Amino acid sequence: MDLVKLQRQLVDYRDSLYHECFLDEQFTQLQELQDENNPDFVVEVVSLFFEDSERLLNELTKALEQQSIDFKRVDAHVHQLKGSSSSIGAQRVQKSCIAFRNYCEEQNVEGCLTCLQLVRQEYYLVKSKLEALFKLEQQILSAGGSIPI
Amino acid sequence: MLCCWMARMMCMNCLISCQFKCTEAGLLGDSGCTKMLFKCWDKISTYGFKLHHHYYQLIGSKRVSKSWWRKLLLSWLIGWTVVSFWIFCYMSSQATEKRKETLASMCDERARMLQDQFNVSMNHIQAMSILISTFHHGKNPSAIDQTTFARYTERTSFERPLTSGVAYAVRVLHSEREQFEKHQGWTIKRMDTLEQNPVHKDDYNPDLWEPSPIQEEYVPVIFAQDIISHVISIDLLSGKEDRENVLRARKSGKGVLTAPFRLLKTNRLGVILTFAVYKRGLPLNATPNERIQATDGYLGGVFDVESLVEKLLQQLSSKQTILVNVLDTTNQSHPISMYGSNASDDGLELVSHLNFGDPFRKYEMRCRFKQKPPWPWLAITTSIGILVIALLVGHIFHATVNRIAKVEDDCHKMMELKKQAEAADVAKSQFLATVSHEIRTPMNGVLGMLHMLMDTDLDVTQLDYVRTAQASGKALVALINEVLDRAKIESGKLELEEVQFDLRAVLDDVLSLFSGKSQDKGVELAVYISDRVPEMLIGDPGRFRQIITNLMGNSIKFTEKGHVHVTVHLVEEVIDMIEVETESSPKNTLSGFPVADRRQSWKGFRSFSQEGSIHPFSDSIRLIVSVEDTGEGIPIEAQSRVFTPFMQVDPSISRTHGGTGIGLSISKCLVNLMKGEIGFVSIPKIGSTFTFTAVFSSSSSSSKSQQINNQANSVCSEFRGMRALVVDPRPVRAKVSRYHIQRLGIHVEVVSNWRQGLSVISQGSNVIHMVLMEQEIWDRDLNSSSLFIDNLEKIDHSTPPKVFLLSNSISSSGVNPSTSGVCNLTVIPKPLRTSMLAASLQRAMGDGNKGNPRNGELPSLSLRNLLLGRKILIVDDNNVNLKVAAGALKKYGADVVSASRGMEAIELLTPPHQFDACFMDIQMPEMDGFEATRRIRDSEQNINNRIHFGESSVETYNNVFNWHVPILAMTADVIQATHEECLRSDSVDMPMASIRSPLLWHALRHFNKLHFFPRVNIFL
């Protein structure tokens, strides 16, 4: 009873994430790569993404606080972030990264700062969403159910 | 030029007008004129300055120059109008002057004549006075009477053309009057009364005259010419004019003239000349008083001036043209007209002075023209002519300037249009490039998906559909690539690589590409490369291959029977051949069909004519490649546009044979980039031969590659030292066969039939290991063929030679029952390729344990099959990506090793290693994918060389002779022209993986891509 409800909740929640463009089909494919040989693949990848992204965001904040900004460095960081976000299918982070890179190319400090803010916001948003998603999955698994596809 | 000339004319113009003004102003005085001149000079110099100024501005600002031209034109016209007017004035004044001169000379002439004649008459009258004094007064009694005198004077009147009559009057004192009257028989009469009442000529009666009153002395006329005999007895002193005359004459002793007056009786104007007759002995320098005292009488001559002048003028020419007046101007205020009418109206009158010997009297002659002066036509026509010329010149200038302006405008427009056209062209190229690129990317996706679809469980129909879709997709991608190439070449962005490559391998690849098609059609396909062409060349193999593929593709497309033959030579070799080779027989071709003479195709090549300029020891290798076919040929009328893009012989071609017609134009461009030339000869119904040259540089690093037969190839080394016999009646085909077999290190002998072959085998000291026979011979006479086989076995050898059949098409050999009947016979399908040949030989010779060379057919492997058990290295600095990629590949059974830095990858990929492939991220910090790949290739090359040179043993390197790990690039940036860079980074087989995440279908795409790169396939 509870399990079925939970499973439906998970499906709805996941759909809403796709619907609101937090995630794209890349995430689906990521999930497809997960199998019995590699049961925690998605969580591993995503937590790696969180680690990586937080490090990059810190780096970016530091870099943009400098008196003379090394835009090349900033660009490289944003590129990294963009790459990893596209790898896990965090679409909105990826898109804000694209805008960020454009400002970076123009060497627009104001724009970069705004974008950093935006990226950070998007990142935390997607992070909380994913965490919620994993929590739900965890609940289902602990209840002895299987994750619906 | 025009401008300068105009300027000079302008200056002259100005100068002339100035001078003109000066002449007009000449009256004002010299100072005025100098001032004017100065001003003029000033003007000229400023003009000159302005001219230069304008000249330089002429090109700069059109508007200014235009208005300036207008001004110039206007001043030009005004100037010349003034000039022509001045010329008119000048010429007409000249004419007037001339007329005046003529008049003056005529007038003078008349005056001189009149004067002369008068003087002659006067002299004669003077002479007569001497006569009178001698014969009348000197003789007593007088020797002259009236009759004598009259007759004498009458007879001598021709001497005095101007006198109408002569009379002599004697001086009679009052004291002597009576005696005188008695003697003469008449009384002295007076004439003053007559003068007062002049009578008409007709009723003249001397008896009416009154006798003279008593005077102190009288001068009665005693002798007279008959014409004037009526004056006899008249006292001259009683006439006013006469008296004065008489008195002046005796006083001066010279001829004296009266004022003109009306003559008695005739009533015409006349002048009387009076001479005094003196007594003899009067000294020449006598005083007037003495003269008066010594006077005896007076001789008078009547001059009828009017008639005399008339007569005189009649003797002269052109009397009609002028009017003459003779005037007595003794009294200045009242000149007395002696001759001529007074009807003068025009101004032109000339005066000549006359001197008739009487200083007291003054005469003048006035002449004028009868007619008014004629119009000065010459001046008018001249000036109008000049004006007309000036106007015409002005018009020409005007027209020229207009024309120039128009042409300039047009030119500007053209430039604009040209720019637009060029911009449009650039835009077109860019559009093509962009669109092509954009199409290619999704197309790759489509192809990948199709490939994946083929791996799934499909029934036959579905598989057929998918195959068709994939074939179409591939064709589309190929077309797009061509268009992209074309656009790139047009925008000059295409650059050629400079890598070392094996020309023979490239041609083998191309041959394998077309082998299926040629076998289907039954067309014989052959490649021959001259021994003198070096093994390794430096250049762009991809582009070279593209040209060859294009030409061969065309040839095969249009050839239904016969052959397609590709020959590669050095240019120098061919030039030598031209000298040696005489007329080659048309039958001496690969398939026996006649072909177009390939020598015609390079007729227009420049490199042949300037052969001598190429240094023989230079690094450059000039190749000449001919592709000869026996197809349908190109119609004569279409031959001129063969290399024009998108131009096909006729639209139906594309329907029957497909293609866009862009291939040849791309080939031409590429050949040009390779500093070569392309040409062709084509005879309809016989065939075409395309020939191109290309310049490569020889790879000096591997000197031993110069000798083909020494090549260290693992595949063919086992055949080294073997001997083969080729049985082929056609030398050209035999040459091709020999070329391919020799590449395996096999010594080849060629015979034209099997009988000869048999004798070579039986008699030759060397063992023949294999016999390669053309199927043509085999089929021709099956009995003798089997006899040949039998004989071969009979010959006493340790192992009888293997017999191979060189067959054009697999199917025919399969059908042939006799072939299958003979066990010791292997069929080698044509076209001959070294790898194929080697495989066939190996199989037949029974020692095929060394490897399993593929025959070019790719097995259709599923992705899992492809990846299962493969050891793959993934290089990416992004941990997340690395993880995802590794996960994806692991899922398909690959053994994945991850590396996060380029240096790591280099270490891992230094031979010997176990990796089958490497996925590399392009954008990495420290060392990017390109750099890493380059280094990996360097180290591979290094090791390969060491193995080749025997410096390192093959065993150390896992028995691999040629290390070349396939490296696949990963990048997110599709748009960047990464593909080219991939190729340039010295890793020919580094294809573009166009999306970052190597997830399922992306990875598929990479591997699908690999199918386009046969060399990669071999190693995978």
PDB file of C-alpha atoms in Angstrom, chain B residues 460-638:
ATOM      1  CA  VAL B 460      14.856  -9.872 -43.916  1.00  0.00           C
ATOM      2  CA  THR B 461      12.565  -7.136 -45.251  1.00  0.00           C
ATOM      3  CA  GLN B 462      13.291  -4.840 -42.364  1.00  0.00           C
ATOM      4  CA  LEU B 463      17.010  -5.429 -42.762  1.00  0.00           C
ATOM      5  CA  ASP B 464      16.704  -4.569 -46.416  1.00  0.00           C
ATOM      6  CA  TYR B 465      14.913  -1.346 -45.572  1.00  0.00           C
ATOM      7  CA  VAL B 466      17.518  -0.417 -43.029  1.00  0.00           C
ATOM      8  CA  ARG B 467      20.330  -1.208 -45.444  1.00  0.00           C
ATOM      9  CA  THR B 468      18.740   0.971 -48.083  1.00  0.00           C
ATOM     10  CA  ALA B 469      18.278   3.784 -45.593  1.00  0.00           C
ATOM     11  CA  GLN B 470      21.856   3.487 -44.474  1.00  0.00           C
ATOM     12  CA  ALA B 471      23.186   3.424 -48.011  1.00  0.00           C
ATOM     13  CA  SER B 472      21.187   6.550 -48.815  1.00  0.00           C
ATOM     14  CA  GLY B 473      22.418   8.198 -45.662  1.00  0.00           C
ATOM     15  CA  LYS B 474      25.993   7.385 -46.513  1.00  0.00           C
ATOM     16  CA  ALA B 475      25.525   8.743 -50.004  1.00  0.00           C
ATOM     17  CA  LEU B 476      24.090  11.922 -48.519  1.00  0.00           C
ATOM     18  CA  VAL B 477      27.008  12.330 -46.132  1.00  0.00           C
ATOM     19  CA  ALA B 478      29.434  11.717 -48.962  1.00  0.00           C
ATOM     20  CA  LEU B 479      27.706  14.368 -51.041  1.00  0.00           C
ATOM     21  CA  ILE B 480      27.727  16.797 -48.165  1.00  0.00           C
ATOM     22  CA  ASN B 481      31.398  16.166 -47.652  1.00  0.00           C
ATOM     23  CA  GLU B 482      31.999  16.933 -51.291  1.00  0.00           C
ATOM     24  CA  VAL B 483      30.031  20.150 -51.112  1.00  0.00           C
ATOM     25  CA  LEU B 484      31.880  21.072 -47.974  1.00  0.00           C
ATOM     26  CA  ASP B 485      35.171  20.409 -49.709  1.00  0.00           C
ATOM     27  CA  ARG B 486      34.157  22.501 -52.641  1.00  0.00           C
ATOM     28  CA  ALA B 487      33.091  25.373 -50.398  1.00  0.00           C
ATOM     29  CA  LYS B 488      36.293  25.102 -48.458  1.00  0.00           C
ATOM     30  CA  ILE B 489      38.398  25.128 -51.577  1.00  0.00           C
ATOM     31  CA  GLU B 490      36.525  28.142 -52.862  1.00  0.00           C
ATOM     32  CA  SER B 491      37.031  30.063 -49.669  1.00  0.00           C
ATOM     33  CA  GLY B 492      40.690  29.026 -49.736  1.00  0.00           C
ATOM     34  CA  LYS B 493      40.435  27.360 -46.378  1.00  0.00           C
ATOM     35  CA  LEU B 494      41.515  23.972 -47.555  1.00  0.00           C
ATOM     36  CA  GLU B 495      45.061  23.209 -46.657  1.00  0.00           C
ATOM     37  CA  LEU B 496      46.928  20.134 -47.594  1.00  0.00           C
ATOM     38  CA  GLU B 497      48.573  17.911 -45.076  1.00  0.00           C
ATOM     39  CA  GLU B 498      52.225  17.043 -45.144  1.00  0.00           C
ATOM     40  CA  VAL B 499      52.392  13.522 -43.827  1.00  0.00           C
ATOM     41  CA  GLN B 500      54.300  10.492 -44.829  1.00  0.00           C
ATOM     42  CA  PHE B 501      52.227   7.910 -46.581  1.00  0.00           C
ATOM     43  CA  ASP B 502      52.471   4.792 -48.653  1.00  0.00           C
ATOM     44  CA  LEU B 503      51.148   5.489 -52.101  1.00  0.00           C
ATOM     45  CA  ARG B 504      50.713   1.804 -52.907  1.00  0.00           C
ATOM     46  CA  ALA B 505      48.680   1.205 -49.800  1.00  0.00           C
ATOM     47  CA  VAL B 506      46.434   4.130 -50.684  1.00  0.00           C
ATOM     48  CA  LEU B 507      45.846   2.720 -54.134  1.00  0.00           C
ATOM     49  CA  ASP B 508      45.202  -0.744 -52.703  1.00  0.00           C
ATOM     50  CA  ASP B 509      42.555   0.807 -50.481  1.00  0.00           C
ATOM     51  CA  VAL B 510      40.912   2.547 -53.373  1.00  0.00           C
ATOM     52  CA  LEU B 511      41.051  -0.635 -55.381  1.00  0.00           C
ATOM     53  CA  SER B 512      39.324  -2.560 -52.624  1.00  0.00           C
ATOM     54  CA  LEU B 513      36.669   0.138 -52.533  1.00  0.00           C
ATOM     55  CA  PHE B 514      35.809  -0.438 -56.183  1.00  0.00           C
ATOM     56  CA  SER B 515      36.511  -4.144 -56.416  1.00  0.00           C
ATOM     57  CA  GLY B 516      32.931  -5.138 -55.650  1.00  0.00           C
ATOM     58  CA  LYS B 517      31.516  -2.836 -58.239  1.00  0.00           C
ATOM     59  CA  SER B 518      33.973  -3.841 -60.934  1.00  0.00           C
ATOM     60  CA  GLN B 519      33.335  -7.504 -60.272  1.00  0.00           C
ATOM     61  CA  ASP B 520      29.603  -6.962 -60.535  1.00  0.00           C
ATOM     62  CA  LYS B 521      30.028  -5.256 -63.871  1.00  0.00           C
ATOM     63  CA  GLY B 522      32.667  -7.624 -65.152  1.00  0.00           C
ATOM     64  CA  VAL B 523      35.022  -4.746 -65.732  1.00  0.00           C
ATOM     65  CA  GLU B 524      38.665  -5.432 -65.223  1.00  0.00           C
ATOM     66  CA  LEU B 525      40.284  -3.128 -62.691  1.00  0.00           C
ATOM     67  CA  ALA B 526      44.033  -2.784 -62.417  1.00  0.00           C
ATOM     68  CA  VAL B 527      46.598  -0.573 -60.798  1.00  0.00           C
ATOM     69  CA  TYR B 528      50.152  -0.297 -61.880  1.00  0.00           C
ATOM     70  CA  ILE B 529      52.732   1.788 -60.090  1.00  0.00           C
ATOM     71  CA  SER B 530      56.127   2.230 -61.600  1.00  0.00           C
ATOM     72  CA  ASP B 531      59.102   0.856 -59.712  1.00  0.00           C
ATOM     73  CA  ARG B 532      60.703   4.237 -59.774  1.00  0.00           C
ATOM     74  CA  VAL B 533      57.981   5.757 -57.624  1.00  0.00           C
ATOM     75  CA  PRO B 534      59.310   5.770 -54.046  1.00  0.00           C
ATOM     76  CA  GLU B 535      57.599   3.692 -51.405  1.00  0.00           C
ATOM     77  CA  MET B 536      56.937   6.523 -49.026  1.00  0.00           C
ATOM     78  CA  LEU B 537      55.929   9.991 -50.052  1.00  0.00           C
ATOM     79  CA  ILE B 538      55.121  13.116 -48.094  1.00  0.00           C
ATOM     80  CA  GLY B 539      51.876  14.791 -48.976  1.00  0.00           C
ATOM     81  CA  ASP B 540      48.175  14.568 -48.368  1.00  0.00           C
ATOM     82  CA  PRO B 541      47.094  10.943 -48.813  1.00  0.00           C
ATOM     83  CA  GLY B 542      43.460  11.728 -48.070  1.00  0.00           C
ATOM     84  CA  ARG B 543      43.181  14.276 -50.836  1.00  0.00           C
ATOM     85  CA  PHE B 544      45.217  12.224 -53.250  1.00  0.00           C
ATOM     86  CA  ARG B 545      42.933   9.344 -52.558  1.00  0.00           C
ATOM     87  CA  GLN B 546      39.936  11.571 -53.095  1.00  0.00           C
ATOM     88  CA  ILE B 547      41.146  12.526 -56.573  1.00  0.00           C
ATOM     89  CA  ILE B 548      41.844   8.925 -57.521  1.00  0.00           C
ATOM     90  CA  THR B 549      38.516   7.823 -56.102  1.00  0.00           C
ATOM     91  CA  ASN B 550      36.707  10.475 -58.065  1.00  0.00           C
ATOM     92  CA  LEU B 551      38.340   9.576 -61.328  1.00  0.00           C
ATOM     93  CA  MET B 552      38.018   5.850 -60.826  1.00  0.00           C
ATOM     94  CA  GLY B 553      34.453   6.188 -59.644  1.00  0.00           C
ATOM     95  CA  ASN B 554      33.584   8.053 -62.816  1.00  0.00           C
ATOM     96  CA  SER B 555      35.385   5.537 -64.970  1.00  0.00           C
ATOM     97  CA  ILE B 556      33.679   2.561 -63.402  1.00  0.00           C
ATOM     98  CA  LYS B 557      30.341   4.325 -63.530  1.00  0.00           C
ATOM     99  CA  PHE B 558      30.538   4.792 -67.268  1.00  0.00           C
ATOM    100  CA  THR B 559      32.276   1.587 -68.240  1.00  0.00           C
ATOM    101  CA  GLU B 560      30.186  -1.467 -69.035  1.00  0.00           C
ATOM    102  CA  LYS B 561      32.826  -3.674 -70.565  1.00  0.00           C
ATOM    103  CA  GLY B 562      36.582  -3.683 -70.873  1.00  0.00           C
ATOM    104  CA  HIS B 563      38.746  -2.280 -68.157  1.00  0.00           C
ATOM    105  CA  VAL B 564      39.706   0.602 -65.913  1.00  0.00           C
ATOM    106  CA  HIS B 565      43.426   0.944 -65.628  1.00  0.00           C
ATOM    107  CA  VAL B 566      45.296   3.214 -63.253  1.00  0.00           C
ATOM    108  CA  THR B 567      48.959   3.847 -63.852  1.00  0.00           C
ATOM    109  CA  VAL B 568      51.310   5.860 -61.700  1.00  0.00           C
ATOM    110  CA  HIS B 569      54.639   7.032 -63.013  1.00  0.00           C
ATOM    111  CA  LEU B 570      57.162   9.700 -62.384  1.00  0.00           C
ATOM    112  CA  VAL B 571      56.837  12.587 -64.780  1.00  0.00           C
ATOM    113  CA  GLU B 572      60.459  12.211 -65.821  1.00  0.00           C
ATOM    114  CA  GLU B 573      59.823   8.571 -66.634  1.00  0.00           C
ATOM    115  CA  VAL B 574      56.906   9.431 -68.852  1.00  0.00           C
ATOM    116  CA  ILE B 575      58.887  12.054 -70.671  1.00  0.00           C
ATOM    117  CA  ASP B 576      61.565   9.466 -71.387  1.00  0.00           C
ATOM    118  CA  MET B 577      58.864   7.110 -72.504  1.00  0.00           C
ATOM    119  CA  ILE B 578      57.480   9.592 -74.958  1.00  0.00           C
ATOM    120  CA  GLU B 579      60.814   9.681 -76.636  1.00  0.00           C
ATOM    121  CA  VAL B 580      61.187   5.922 -76.760  1.00  0.00           C
ATOM    122  CA  GLU B 581      57.633   4.790 -77.306  1.00  0.00           C
ATOM    123  CA  THR B 582      56.526   4.767 -80.897  1.00  0.00           C
ATOM    124  CA  GLU B 583      53.056   4.052 -82.072  1.00  0.00           C
ATOM    125  CA  SER B 584      51.543   1.659 -79.569  1.00  0.00           C
ATOM    126  CA  SER B 585      49.128  -0.799 -81.011  1.00  0.00           C
ATOM    127  CA  PRO B 586      45.525  -0.217 -80.032  1.00  0.00           C
ATOM    128  CA  LYS B 587      45.177  -3.846 -79.058  1.00  0.00           C
ATOM    129  CA  ASN B 588      47.949  -3.635 -76.550  1.00  0.00           C
ATOM    130  CA  THR B 589      45.715  -2.717 -73.645  1.00  0.00           C
ATOM    131  CA  LEU B 590      44.643  -4.340 -70.461  1.00  0.00           C
ATOM    132  CA  SER B 591      41.469  -5.909 -71.770  1.00  0.00           C
ATOM    133  CA  GLY B 592      42.147  -5.769 -75.464  1.00  0.00           C
ATOM    134  CA  PHE B 593      39.625  -3.032 -76.063  1.00  0.00           C
ATOM    135  CA  PRO B 594      40.899   0.051 -77.822  1.00  0.00           C
ATOM    136  CA  VAL B 595      41.466   3.064 -75.570  1.00  0.00           C
ATOM    137  CA  ALA B 596      41.962   6.773 -75.982  1.00  0.00           C
ATOM    138  CA  ASP B 597      45.627   7.560 -76.285  1.00  0.00           C
ATOM    139  CA  ARG B 598      46.622   8.811 -72.890  1.00  0.00           C
ATOM    140  CA  ARG B 599      49.480  10.785 -74.292  1.00  0.00           C
ATOM    141  CA  GLN B 600      46.880  13.131 -75.714  1.00  0.00           C
ATOM    142  CA  SER B 601      45.550  13.843 -72.250  1.00  0.00           C
ATOM    143  CA  TRP B 602      48.704  15.516 -71.032  1.00  0.00           C
ATOM    144  CA  LYS B 603      49.355  17.422 -74.192  1.00  0.00           C
ATOM    145  CA  GLY B 604      48.626  20.767 -72.587  1.00  0.00           C
ATOM    146  CA  PHE B 605      50.595  20.231 -69.402  1.00  0.00           C
ATOM    147  CA  ARG B 606      53.006  22.982 -68.639  1.00  0.00           C
ATOM    148  CA  SER B 607      55.296  20.855 -66.520  1.00  0.00           C
ATOM    149  CA  PHE B 608      56.248  18.883 -69.609  1.00  0.00           C
ATOM    150  CA  SER B 609      57.413  21.845 -71.549  1.00  0.00           C
ATOM    151  CA  GLN B 610      59.473  23.309 -68.744  1.00  0.00           C
ATOM    152  CA  GLU B 611      60.949  19.976 -67.795  1.00  0.00           C
ATOM    153  CA  GLY B 612      64.479  21.191 -67.928  1.00  0.00           C
ATOM    154  CA  SER B 613      63.934  23.724 -65.187  1.00  0.00           C
ATOM    155  CA  ILE B 614      63.272  21.101 -62.530  1.00  0.00           C
ATOM    156  CA  HIS B 615      66.344  20.146 -60.630  1.00  0.00           C
ATOM    157  CA  PRO B 616      66.812  16.409 -60.836  1.00  0.00           C
ATOM    158  CA  PHE B 617      68.177  16.143 -57.305  1.00  0.00           C
ATOM    159  CA  SER B 618      65.497  18.241 -55.699  1.00  0.00           C
ATOM    160  CA  ASP B 619      63.317  16.740 -53.031  1.00  0.00           C
ATOM    161  CA  SER B 620      60.116  16.963 -55.025  1.00  0.00           C
ATOM    162  CA  ILE B 621      58.637  13.901 -56.643  1.00  0.00           C
ATOM    163  CA  ARG B 622      56.343  14.625 -59.532  1.00  0.00           C
ATOM    164  CA  LEU B 623      53.866  11.879 -60.155  1.00  0.00           C
ATOM    165  CA  ILE B 624      51.720  11.453 -63.201  1.00  0.00           C
ATOM    166  CA  VAL B 625      48.629   9.367 -62.725  1.00  0.00           C
ATOM    167  CA  SER B 626      46.450   8.161 -65.576  1.00  0.00           C
ATOM    168  CA  VAL B 627      43.050   6.583 -65.237  1.00  0.00           C
ATOM    169  CA  GLU B 628      42.136   4.892 -68.471  1.00  0.00           C
ATOM    170  CA  ASP B 629      38.784   3.332 -69.183  1.00  0.00           C
ATOM    171  CA  THR B 630      36.903   1.781 -72.074  1.00  0.00           C
ATOM    172  CA  GLY B 631      33.632   3.467 -71.240  1.00  0.00           C
ATOM    173  CA  GLU B 632      31.245   5.392 -73.348  1.00  0.00           C
ATOM    174  CA  GLY B 633      33.439   8.502 -73.432  1.00  0.00           C
ATOM    175  CA  ILE B 634      32.487  12.109 -73.172  1.00  0.00           C
ATOM    176  CA  PRO B 635      30.666  13.724 -76.089  1.00  0.00           C
ATOM    177  CA  ILE B 636      32.840  16.251 -77.900  1.00  0.00           C
ATOM    178  CA  GLU B 637      30.486  19.148 -77.196  1.00  0.00           C
ATOM    179  CA  ALA B 638      30.518  18.446 -73.453  1.00  0.00           C
TER     180      ALA B 638
END
